[in-house]
PDB file of C-alpha atoms and ligand atoms in Angstrom:
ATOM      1  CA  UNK A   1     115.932 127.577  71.287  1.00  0.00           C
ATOM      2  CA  UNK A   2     119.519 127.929  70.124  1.00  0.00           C
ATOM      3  CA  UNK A   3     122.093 125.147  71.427  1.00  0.00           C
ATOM      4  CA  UNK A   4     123.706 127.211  73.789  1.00  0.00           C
ATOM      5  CA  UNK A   5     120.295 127.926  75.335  1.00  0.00           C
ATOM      6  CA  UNK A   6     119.235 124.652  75.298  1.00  0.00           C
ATOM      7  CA  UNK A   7     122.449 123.159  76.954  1.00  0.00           C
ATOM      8  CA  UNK A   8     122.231 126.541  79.593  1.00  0.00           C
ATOM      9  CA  UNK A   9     118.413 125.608  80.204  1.00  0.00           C
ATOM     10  CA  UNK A  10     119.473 121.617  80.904  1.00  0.00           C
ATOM     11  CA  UNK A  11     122.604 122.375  83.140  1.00  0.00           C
ATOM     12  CA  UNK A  12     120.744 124.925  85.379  1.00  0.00           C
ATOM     13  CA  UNK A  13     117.539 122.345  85.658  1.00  0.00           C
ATOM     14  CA  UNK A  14     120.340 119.493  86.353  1.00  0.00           C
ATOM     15  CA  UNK A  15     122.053 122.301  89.201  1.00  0.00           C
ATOM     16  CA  UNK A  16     118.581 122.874  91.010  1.00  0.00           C
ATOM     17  CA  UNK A  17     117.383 119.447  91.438  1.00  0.00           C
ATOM     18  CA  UNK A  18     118.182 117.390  94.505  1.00  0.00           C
ATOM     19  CA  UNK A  19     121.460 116.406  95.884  1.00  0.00           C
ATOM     20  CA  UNK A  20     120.486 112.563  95.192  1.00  0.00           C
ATOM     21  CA  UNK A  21     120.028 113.143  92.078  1.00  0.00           C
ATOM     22  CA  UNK A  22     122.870 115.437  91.377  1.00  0.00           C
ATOM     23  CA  UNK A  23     125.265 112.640  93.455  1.00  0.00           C
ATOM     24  CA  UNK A  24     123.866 109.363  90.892  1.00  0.00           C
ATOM     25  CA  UNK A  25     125.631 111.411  88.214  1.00  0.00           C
ATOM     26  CA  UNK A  26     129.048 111.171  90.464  1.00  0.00           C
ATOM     27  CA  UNK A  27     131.535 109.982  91.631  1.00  0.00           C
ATOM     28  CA  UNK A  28     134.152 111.363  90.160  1.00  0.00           C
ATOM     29  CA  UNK A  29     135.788 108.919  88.315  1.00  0.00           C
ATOM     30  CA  UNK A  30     137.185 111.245  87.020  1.00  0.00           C
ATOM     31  CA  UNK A  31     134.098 112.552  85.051  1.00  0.00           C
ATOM     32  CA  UNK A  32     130.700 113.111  86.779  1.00  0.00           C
ATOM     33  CA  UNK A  33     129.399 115.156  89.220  1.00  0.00           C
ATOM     34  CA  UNK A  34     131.485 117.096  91.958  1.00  0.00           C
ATOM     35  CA  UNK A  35     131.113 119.394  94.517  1.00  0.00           C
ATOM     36  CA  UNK A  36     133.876 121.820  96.627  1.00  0.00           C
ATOM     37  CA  UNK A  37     136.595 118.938  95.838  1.00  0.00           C
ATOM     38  CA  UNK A  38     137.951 120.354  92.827  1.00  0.00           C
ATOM     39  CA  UNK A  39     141.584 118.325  92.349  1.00  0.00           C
ATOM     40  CA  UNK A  40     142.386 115.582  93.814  1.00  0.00           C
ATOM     41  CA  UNK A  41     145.223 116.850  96.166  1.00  0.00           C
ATOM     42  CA  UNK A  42     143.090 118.776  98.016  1.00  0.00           C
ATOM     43  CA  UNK A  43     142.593 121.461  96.158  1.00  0.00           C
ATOM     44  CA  UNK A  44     138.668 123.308  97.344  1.00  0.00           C
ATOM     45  CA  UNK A  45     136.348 125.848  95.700  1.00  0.00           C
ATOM     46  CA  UNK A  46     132.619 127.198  95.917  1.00  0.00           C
ATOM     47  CA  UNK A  47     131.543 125.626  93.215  1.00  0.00           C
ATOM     48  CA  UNK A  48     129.748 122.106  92.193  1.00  0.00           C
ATOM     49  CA  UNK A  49     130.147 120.720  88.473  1.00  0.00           C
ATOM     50  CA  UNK A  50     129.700 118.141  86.641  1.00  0.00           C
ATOM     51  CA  UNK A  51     132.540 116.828  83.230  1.00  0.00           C
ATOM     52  CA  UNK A  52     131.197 114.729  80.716  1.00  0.00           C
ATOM     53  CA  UNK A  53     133.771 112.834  77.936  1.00  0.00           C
ATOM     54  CA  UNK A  54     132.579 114.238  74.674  1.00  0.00           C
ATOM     55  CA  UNK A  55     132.936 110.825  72.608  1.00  0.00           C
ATOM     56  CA  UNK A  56     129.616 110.311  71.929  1.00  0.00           C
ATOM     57  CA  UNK A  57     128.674 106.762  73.631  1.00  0.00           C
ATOM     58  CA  UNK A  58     129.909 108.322  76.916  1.00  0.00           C
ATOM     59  CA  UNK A  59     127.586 111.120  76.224  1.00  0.00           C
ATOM     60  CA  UNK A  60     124.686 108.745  75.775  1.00  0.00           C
ATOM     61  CA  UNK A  61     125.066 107.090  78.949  1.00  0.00           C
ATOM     62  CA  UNK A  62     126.736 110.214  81.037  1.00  0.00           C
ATOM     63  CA  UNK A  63     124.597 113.419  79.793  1.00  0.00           C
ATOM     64  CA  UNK A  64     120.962 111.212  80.482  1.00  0.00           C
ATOM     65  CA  UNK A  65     121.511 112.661  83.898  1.00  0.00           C
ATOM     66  CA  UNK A  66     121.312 116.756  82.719  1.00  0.00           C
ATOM     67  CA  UNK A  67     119.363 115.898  79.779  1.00  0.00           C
ATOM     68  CA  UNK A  68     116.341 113.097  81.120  1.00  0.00           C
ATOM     69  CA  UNK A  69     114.334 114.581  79.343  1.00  0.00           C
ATOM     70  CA  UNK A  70     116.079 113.719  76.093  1.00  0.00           C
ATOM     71  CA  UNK A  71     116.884 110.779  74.928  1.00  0.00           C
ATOM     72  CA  UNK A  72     119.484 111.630  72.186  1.00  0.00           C
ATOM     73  CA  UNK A  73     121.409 113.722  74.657  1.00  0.00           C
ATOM     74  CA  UNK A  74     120.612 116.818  71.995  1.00  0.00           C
ATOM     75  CA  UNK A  75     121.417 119.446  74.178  1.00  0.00           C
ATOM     76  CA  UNK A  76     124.987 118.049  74.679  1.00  0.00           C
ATOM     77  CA  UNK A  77     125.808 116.520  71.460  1.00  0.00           C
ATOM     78  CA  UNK A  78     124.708 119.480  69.739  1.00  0.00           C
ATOM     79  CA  UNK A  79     126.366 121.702  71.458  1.00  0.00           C
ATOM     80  CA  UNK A  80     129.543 119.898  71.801  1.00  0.00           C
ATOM     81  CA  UNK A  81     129.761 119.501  67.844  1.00  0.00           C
ATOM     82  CA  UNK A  82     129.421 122.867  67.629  1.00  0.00           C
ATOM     83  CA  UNK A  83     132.343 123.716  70.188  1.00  0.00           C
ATOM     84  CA  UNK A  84     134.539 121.559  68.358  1.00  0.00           C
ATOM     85  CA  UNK A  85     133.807 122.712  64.716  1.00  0.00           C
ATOM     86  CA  UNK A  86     134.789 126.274  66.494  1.00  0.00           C
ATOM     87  CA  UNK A  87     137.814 125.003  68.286  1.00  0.00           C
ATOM     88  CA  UNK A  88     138.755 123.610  64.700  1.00  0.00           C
ATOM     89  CA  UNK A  89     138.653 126.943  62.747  1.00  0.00           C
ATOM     90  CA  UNK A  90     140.587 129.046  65.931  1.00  0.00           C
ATOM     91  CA  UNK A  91     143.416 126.385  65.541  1.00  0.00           C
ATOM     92  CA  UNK A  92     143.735 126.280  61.631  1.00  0.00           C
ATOM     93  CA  UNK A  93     143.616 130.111  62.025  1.00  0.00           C
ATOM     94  CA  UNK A  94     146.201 129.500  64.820  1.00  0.00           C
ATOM     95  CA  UNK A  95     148.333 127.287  62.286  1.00  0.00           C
ATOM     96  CA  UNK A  96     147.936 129.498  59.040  1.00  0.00           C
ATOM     97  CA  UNK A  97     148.969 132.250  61.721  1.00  0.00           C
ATOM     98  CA  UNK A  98     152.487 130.503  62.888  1.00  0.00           C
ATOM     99  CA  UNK A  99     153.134 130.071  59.476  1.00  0.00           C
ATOM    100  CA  UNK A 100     152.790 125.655  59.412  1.00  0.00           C
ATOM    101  CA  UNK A 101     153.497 123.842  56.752  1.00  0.00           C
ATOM    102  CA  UNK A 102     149.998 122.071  57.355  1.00  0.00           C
ATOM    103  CA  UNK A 103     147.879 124.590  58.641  1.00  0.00           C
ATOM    104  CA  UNK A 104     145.669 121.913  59.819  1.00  0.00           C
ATOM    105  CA  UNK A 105     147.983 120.157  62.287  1.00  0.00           C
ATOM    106  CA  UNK A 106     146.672 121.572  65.540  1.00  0.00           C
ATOM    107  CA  UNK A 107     143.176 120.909  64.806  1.00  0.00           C
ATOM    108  CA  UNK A 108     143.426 117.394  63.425  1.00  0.00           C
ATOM    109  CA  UNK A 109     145.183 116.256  67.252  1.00  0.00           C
ATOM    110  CA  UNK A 110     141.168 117.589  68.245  1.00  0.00           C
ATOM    111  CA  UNK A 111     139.329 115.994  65.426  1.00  0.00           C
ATOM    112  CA  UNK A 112     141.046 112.529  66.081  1.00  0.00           C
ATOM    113  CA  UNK A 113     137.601 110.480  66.900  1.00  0.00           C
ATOM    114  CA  UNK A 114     139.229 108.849  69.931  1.00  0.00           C
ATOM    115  CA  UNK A 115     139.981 112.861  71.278  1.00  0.00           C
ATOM    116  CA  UNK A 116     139.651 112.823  74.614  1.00  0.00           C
ATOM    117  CA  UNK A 117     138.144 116.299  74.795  1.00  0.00           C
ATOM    118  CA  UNK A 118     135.618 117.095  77.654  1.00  0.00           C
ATOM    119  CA  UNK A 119     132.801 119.065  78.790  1.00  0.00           C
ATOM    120  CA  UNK A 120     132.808 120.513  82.082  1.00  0.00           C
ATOM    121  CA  UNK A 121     129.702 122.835  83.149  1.00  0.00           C
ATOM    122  CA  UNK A 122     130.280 124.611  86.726  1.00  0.00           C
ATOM    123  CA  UNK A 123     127.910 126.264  89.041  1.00  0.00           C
ATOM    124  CA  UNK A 124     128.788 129.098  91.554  1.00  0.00           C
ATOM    125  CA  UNK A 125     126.256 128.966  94.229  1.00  0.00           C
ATOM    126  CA  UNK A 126     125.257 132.162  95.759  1.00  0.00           C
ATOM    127  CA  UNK A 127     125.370 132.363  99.642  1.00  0.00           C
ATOM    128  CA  UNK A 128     121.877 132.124 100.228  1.00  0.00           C
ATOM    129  CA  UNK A 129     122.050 128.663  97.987  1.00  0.00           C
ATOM    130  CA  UNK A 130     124.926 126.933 100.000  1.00  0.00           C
ATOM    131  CA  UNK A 131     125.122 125.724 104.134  1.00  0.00           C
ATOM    132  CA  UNK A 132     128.354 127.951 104.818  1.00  0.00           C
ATOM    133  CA  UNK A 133     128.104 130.217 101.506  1.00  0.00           C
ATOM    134  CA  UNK A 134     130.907 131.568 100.162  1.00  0.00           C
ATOM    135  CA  UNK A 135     132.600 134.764 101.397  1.00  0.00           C
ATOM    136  CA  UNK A 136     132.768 137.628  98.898  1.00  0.00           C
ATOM    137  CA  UNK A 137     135.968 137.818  97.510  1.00  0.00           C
ATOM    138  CA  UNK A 138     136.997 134.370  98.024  1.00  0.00           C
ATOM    139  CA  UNK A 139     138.000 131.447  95.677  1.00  0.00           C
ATOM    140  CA  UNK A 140     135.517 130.135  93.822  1.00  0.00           C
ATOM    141  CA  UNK A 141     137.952 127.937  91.359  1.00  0.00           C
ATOM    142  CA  UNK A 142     141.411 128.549  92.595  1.00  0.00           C
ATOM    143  CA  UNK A 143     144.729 129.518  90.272  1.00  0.00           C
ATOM    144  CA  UNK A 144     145.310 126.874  87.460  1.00  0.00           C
ATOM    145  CA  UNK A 145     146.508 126.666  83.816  1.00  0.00           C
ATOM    146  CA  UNK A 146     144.112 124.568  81.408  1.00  0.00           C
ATOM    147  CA  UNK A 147     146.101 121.244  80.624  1.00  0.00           C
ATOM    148  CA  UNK A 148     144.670 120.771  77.569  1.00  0.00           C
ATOM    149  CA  UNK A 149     145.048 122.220  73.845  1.00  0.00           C
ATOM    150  CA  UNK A 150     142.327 124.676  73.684  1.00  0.00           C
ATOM    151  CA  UNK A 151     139.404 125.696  76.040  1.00  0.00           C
ATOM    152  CA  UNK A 152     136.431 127.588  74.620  1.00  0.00           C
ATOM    153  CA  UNK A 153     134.161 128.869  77.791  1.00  0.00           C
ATOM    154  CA  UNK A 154     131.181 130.426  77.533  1.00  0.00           C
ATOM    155  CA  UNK A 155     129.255 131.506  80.755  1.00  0.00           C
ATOM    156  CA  UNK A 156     125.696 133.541  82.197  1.00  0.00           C
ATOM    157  CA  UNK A 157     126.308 137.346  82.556  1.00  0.00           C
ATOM    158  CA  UNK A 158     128.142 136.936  86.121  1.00  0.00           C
ATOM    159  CA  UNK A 159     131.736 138.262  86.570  1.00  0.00           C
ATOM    160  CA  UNK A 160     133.953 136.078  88.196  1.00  0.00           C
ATOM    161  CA  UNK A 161     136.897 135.147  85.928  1.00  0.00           C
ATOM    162  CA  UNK A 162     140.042 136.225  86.159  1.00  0.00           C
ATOM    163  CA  UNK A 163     143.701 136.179  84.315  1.00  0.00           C
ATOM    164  CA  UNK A 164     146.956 136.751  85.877  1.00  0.00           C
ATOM    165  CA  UNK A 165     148.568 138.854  83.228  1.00  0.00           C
ATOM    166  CA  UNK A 166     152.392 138.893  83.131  1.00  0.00           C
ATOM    167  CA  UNK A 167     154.694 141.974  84.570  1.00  0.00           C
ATOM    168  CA  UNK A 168     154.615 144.214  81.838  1.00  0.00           C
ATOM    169  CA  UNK A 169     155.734 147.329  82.998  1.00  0.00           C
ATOM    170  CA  UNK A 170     157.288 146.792  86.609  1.00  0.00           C
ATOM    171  CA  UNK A 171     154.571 146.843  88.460  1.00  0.00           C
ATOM    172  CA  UNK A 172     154.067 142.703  88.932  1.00  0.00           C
ATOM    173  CA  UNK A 173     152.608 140.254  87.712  1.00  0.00           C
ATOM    174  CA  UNK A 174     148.175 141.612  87.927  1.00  0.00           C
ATOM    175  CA  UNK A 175     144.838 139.947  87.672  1.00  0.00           C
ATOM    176  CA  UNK A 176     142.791 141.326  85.467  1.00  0.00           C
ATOM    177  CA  UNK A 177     138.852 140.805  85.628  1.00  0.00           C
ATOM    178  CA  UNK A 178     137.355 139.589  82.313  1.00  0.00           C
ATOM    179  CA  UNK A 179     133.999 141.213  81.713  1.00  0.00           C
ATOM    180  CA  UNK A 180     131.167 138.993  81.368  1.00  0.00           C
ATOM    181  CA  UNK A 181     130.053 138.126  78.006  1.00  0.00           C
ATOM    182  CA  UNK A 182     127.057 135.743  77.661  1.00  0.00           C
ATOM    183  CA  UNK A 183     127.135 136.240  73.682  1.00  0.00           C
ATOM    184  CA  UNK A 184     131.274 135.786  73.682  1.00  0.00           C
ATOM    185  CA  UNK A 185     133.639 132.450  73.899  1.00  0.00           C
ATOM    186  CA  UNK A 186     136.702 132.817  76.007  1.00  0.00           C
ATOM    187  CA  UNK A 187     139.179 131.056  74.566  1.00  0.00           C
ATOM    188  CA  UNK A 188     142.159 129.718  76.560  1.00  0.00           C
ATOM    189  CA  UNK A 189     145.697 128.357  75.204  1.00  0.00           C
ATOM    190  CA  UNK A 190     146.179 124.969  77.138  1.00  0.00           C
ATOM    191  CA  UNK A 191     149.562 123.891  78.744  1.00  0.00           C
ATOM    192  CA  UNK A 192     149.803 121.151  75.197  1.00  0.00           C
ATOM    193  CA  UNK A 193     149.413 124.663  72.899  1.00  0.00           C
ATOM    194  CA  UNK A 194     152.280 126.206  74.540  1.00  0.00           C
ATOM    195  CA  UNK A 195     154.431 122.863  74.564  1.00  0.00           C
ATOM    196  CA  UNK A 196     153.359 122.148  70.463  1.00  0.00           C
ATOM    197  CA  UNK A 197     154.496 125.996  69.317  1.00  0.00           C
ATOM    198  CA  UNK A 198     157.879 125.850  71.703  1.00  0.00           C
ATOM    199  CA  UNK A 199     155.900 129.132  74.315  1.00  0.00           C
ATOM    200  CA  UNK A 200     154.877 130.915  71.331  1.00  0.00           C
ATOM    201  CA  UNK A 201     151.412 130.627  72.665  1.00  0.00           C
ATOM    202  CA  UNK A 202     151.522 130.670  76.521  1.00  0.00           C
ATOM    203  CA  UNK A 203     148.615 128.812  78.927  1.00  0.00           C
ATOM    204  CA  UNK A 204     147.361 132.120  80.766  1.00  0.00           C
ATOM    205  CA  UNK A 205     146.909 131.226  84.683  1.00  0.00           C
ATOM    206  CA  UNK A 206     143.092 132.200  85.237  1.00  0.00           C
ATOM    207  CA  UNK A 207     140.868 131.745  88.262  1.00  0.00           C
ATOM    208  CA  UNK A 208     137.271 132.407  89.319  1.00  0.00           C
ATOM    209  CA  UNK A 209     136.136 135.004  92.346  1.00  0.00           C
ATOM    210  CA  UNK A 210     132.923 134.204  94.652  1.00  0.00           C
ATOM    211  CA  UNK A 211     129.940 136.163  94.143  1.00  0.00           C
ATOM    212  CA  UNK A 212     127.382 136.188  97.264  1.00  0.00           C
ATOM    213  CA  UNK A 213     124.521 137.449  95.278  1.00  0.00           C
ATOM    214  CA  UNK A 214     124.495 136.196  91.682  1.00  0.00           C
ATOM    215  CA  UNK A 215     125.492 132.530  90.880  1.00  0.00           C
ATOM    216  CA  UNK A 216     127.365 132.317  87.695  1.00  0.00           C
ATOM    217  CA  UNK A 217     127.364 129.001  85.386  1.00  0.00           C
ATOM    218  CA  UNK A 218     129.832 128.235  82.848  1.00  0.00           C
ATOM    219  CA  UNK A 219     130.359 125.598  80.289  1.00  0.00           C
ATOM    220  CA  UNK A 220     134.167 124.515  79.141  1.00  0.00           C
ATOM    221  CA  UNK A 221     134.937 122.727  76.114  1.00  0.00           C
ATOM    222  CA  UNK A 222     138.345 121.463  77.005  1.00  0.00           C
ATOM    223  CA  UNK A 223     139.753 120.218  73.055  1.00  0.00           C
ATOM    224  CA  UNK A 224     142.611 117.535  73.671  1.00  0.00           C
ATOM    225  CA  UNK A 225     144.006 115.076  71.381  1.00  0.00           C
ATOM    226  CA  UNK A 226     144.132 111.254  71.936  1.00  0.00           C
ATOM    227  CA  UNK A 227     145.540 109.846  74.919  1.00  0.00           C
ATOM    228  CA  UNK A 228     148.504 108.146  72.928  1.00  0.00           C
ATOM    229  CA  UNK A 229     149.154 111.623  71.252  1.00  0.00           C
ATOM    230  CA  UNK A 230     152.113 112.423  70.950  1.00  0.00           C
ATOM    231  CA  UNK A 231     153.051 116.152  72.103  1.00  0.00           C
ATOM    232  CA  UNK A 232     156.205 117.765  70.702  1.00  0.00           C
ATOM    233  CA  UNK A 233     157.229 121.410  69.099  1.00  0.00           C
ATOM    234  CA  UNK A 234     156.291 121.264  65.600  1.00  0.00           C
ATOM    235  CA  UNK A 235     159.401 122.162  63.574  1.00  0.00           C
ATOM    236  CA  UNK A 236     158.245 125.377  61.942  1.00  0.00           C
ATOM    237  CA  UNK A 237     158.290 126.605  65.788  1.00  0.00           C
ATOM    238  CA  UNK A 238     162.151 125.539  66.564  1.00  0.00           C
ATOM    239  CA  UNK A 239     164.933 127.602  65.414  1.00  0.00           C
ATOM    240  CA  UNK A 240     168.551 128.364  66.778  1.00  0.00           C
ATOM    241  CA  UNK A 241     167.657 131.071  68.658  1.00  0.00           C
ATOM    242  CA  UNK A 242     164.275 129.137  69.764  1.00  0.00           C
ATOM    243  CA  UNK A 243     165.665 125.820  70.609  1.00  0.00           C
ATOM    244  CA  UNK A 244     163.154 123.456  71.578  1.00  0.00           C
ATOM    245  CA  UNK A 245     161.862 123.887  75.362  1.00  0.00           C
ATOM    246  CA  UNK A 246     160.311 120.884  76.129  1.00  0.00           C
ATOM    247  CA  UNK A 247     160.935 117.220  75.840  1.00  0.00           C
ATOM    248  CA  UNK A 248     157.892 115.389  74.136  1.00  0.00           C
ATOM    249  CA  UNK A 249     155.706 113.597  75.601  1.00  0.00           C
ATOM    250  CA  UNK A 250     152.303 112.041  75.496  1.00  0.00           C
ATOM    251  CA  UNK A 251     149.150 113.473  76.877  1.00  0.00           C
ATOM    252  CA  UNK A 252     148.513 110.067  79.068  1.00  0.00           C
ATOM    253  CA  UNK A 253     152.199 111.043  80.508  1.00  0.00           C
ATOM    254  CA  UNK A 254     150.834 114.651  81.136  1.00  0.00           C
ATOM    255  CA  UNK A 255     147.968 113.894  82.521  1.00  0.00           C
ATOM    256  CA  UNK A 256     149.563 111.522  85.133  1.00  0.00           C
ATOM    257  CA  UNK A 257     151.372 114.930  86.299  1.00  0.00           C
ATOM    258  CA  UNK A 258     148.308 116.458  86.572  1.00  0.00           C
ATOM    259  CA  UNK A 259     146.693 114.538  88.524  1.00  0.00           C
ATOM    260  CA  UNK A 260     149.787 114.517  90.820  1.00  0.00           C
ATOM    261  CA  UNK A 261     150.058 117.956  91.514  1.00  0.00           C
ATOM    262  CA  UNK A 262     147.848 120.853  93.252  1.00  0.00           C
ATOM    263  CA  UNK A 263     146.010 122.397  91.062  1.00  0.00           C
ATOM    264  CA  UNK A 264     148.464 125.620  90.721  1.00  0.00           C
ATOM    265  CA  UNK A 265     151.131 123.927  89.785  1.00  0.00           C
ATOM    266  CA  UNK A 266     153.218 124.856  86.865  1.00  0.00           C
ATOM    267  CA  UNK A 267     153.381 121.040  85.867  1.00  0.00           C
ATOM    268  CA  UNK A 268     155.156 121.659  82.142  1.00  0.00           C
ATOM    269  CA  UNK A 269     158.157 122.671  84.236  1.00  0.00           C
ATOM    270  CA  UNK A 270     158.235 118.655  84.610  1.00  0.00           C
ATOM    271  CA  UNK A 271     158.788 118.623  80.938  1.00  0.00           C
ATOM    272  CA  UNK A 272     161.442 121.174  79.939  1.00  0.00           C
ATOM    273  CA  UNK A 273     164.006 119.853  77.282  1.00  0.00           C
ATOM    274  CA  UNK A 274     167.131 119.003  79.503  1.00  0.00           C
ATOM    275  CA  UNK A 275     169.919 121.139  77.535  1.00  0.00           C
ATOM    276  CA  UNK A 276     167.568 124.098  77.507  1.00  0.00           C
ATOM    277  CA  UNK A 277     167.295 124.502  81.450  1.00  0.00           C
ATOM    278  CA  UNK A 278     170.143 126.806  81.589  1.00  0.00           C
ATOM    279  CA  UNK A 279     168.969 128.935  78.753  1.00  0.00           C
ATOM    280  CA  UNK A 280     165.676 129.402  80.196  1.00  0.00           C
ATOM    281  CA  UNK A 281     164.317 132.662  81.219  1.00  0.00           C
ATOM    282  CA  UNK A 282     164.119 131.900  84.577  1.00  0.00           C
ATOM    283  CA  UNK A 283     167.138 130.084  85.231  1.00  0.00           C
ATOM    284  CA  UNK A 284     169.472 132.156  83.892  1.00  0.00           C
ATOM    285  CA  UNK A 285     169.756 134.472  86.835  1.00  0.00           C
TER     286      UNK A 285
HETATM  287  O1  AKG B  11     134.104 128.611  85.600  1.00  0.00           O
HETATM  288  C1  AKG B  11     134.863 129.383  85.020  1.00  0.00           C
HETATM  289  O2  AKG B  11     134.517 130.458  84.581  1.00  0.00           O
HETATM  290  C2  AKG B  11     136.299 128.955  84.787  1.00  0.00           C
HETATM  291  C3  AKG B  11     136.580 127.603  85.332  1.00  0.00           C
HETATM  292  C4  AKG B  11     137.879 127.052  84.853  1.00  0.00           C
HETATM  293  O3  AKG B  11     138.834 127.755  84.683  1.00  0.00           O
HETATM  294  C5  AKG B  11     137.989 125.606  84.543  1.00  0.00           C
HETATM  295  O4  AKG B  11     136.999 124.861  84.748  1.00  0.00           O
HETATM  296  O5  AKG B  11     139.073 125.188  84.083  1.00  0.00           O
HETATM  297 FE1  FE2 B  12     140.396 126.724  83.659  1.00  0.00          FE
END
């Protein structure tokens, strides 16, 4: 079995066992096992899941619970190793694309070994698999931007996912449904991406739709560097007529706004460089 299979094979197993068992993976602290409560300012969505740090002691004693059968957490380390060499090679692509000096910049903040990347796999239940069951059509993982640096997802062959593309011809701003692809990665800038290349790269807002009849299951690999990190435009990206947009900061100071706001929030707003506000795009009406 491939690793992808594997980890798919573990994750549903870990999703269809009891609710006891599910729960001694939990609480949220803030990684472990969670159902419905899916921010911490009351944020809600038809889905359980379960985020695992990827440094590998926590994924010795935190992926036992979808992976009992394993002692060496294979399914998880494997495939997490894998996400990362990938998130690696998009971000020196990324780097030889902007034109860095060091090509290699973005992906070293990833490859740091005290990243604090995560896994996070979430379950849609169908209707029939949940008390209330969720409506068609309704949120199953409401509006958001990805905090981090780079997200790779990969999920079963159930439609759900969703970006909000920009106005680009008048007509509003439009979500857009993003086929289903069990054999593809979706990768997503994170909120750091934009704020290290000064909104060359923008964090896409993205959300998932309910299904009644089909649950879908998806795994994120959420690449971030070090807590300490320290996030700031990297010079090739600031010019005079791009003057830098956002003050730096670290992720531990990002994260604390994270977990502040609703889930929707547009929380690098908190971190706009303060003699750039009035050249801003939108607050320069
Ligand atoms: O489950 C999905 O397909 C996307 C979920 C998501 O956007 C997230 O966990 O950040
Ligand atoms: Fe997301």
């Amino acid at each position: 079995m491939g690793v992808s299979a594997s980890l798919d094979a573990a994750s549903s197993a870990f999703f269809a066992g009891p609710a006891r068992a599910k729960q001694a993976a939990g609480p949220l602290d803030p990684l472990g096992y969670g159902s419905r409560n899916i921010g911490g300012n009351g944020d809600v969505g038809e889905l359980e899941y379960l985020i695992l740090h990827t440094d590998p002691t926590a994924v010795a004693s935190k992926a036992r619970v979808i992976d009992a059968e394993d002692p060496s957490r294979v399914a998880v380390n494997e495939y997490v190793d894998a996400v990362r060499r990938l998130a690696c090679q998009v971000l020196d692509l990324l780097g030889e694309g902007l034109g860095l000096r060091d090509p290699t910049s973005l992906s070293r903040l990833i490859s740091a070994a005290d990243s604090d990347s995560l896994l996070r796999i979430n379950h849609y239940p169908t209707t029939t698999a949940t008390l209330q069951g969720p409506a068609e059509g309704s949120i199953g993982f409401g509006e958001h931007t990805d905090p981090q640096i780079l997200s790779l997802l990969r999920a079963n062959d159930v439609d759900g996912l969703q970006v909000l593309l920009p106005d680009g011809h008048g007509g509003g701003e439009q979500w857009v449904q993003v086929p289903a692809d069990p054999a593809a990665f979706f990768i997503n800038v994170g909120d750091l991406l934009q704020a290290l290349t000064n909104g060359r790269l923008v964090s896409i807002r993205h959300r998932v739709m309910a299904s009644t009849s089909r649950s879908r299951l998806s795994t994120i690999y959420f690449a971030a560097p070090p807590l300490h990190a320290r996030i700031s435009a990297l010079p090739e990206t600031v010019t005079a007529v791009t003057p830098r947009r956002y003050r730096p900061f670290t992720w531990s100071e990002y994260k604390k706004a994270m977990y502040a706001h609703r889930l929707s929030h547009n929380r690098l707003d908190h971190f706009r460089a303060p003699d750039n506000d009035a050249t801003d795009d939108d607050t320069n009406s």
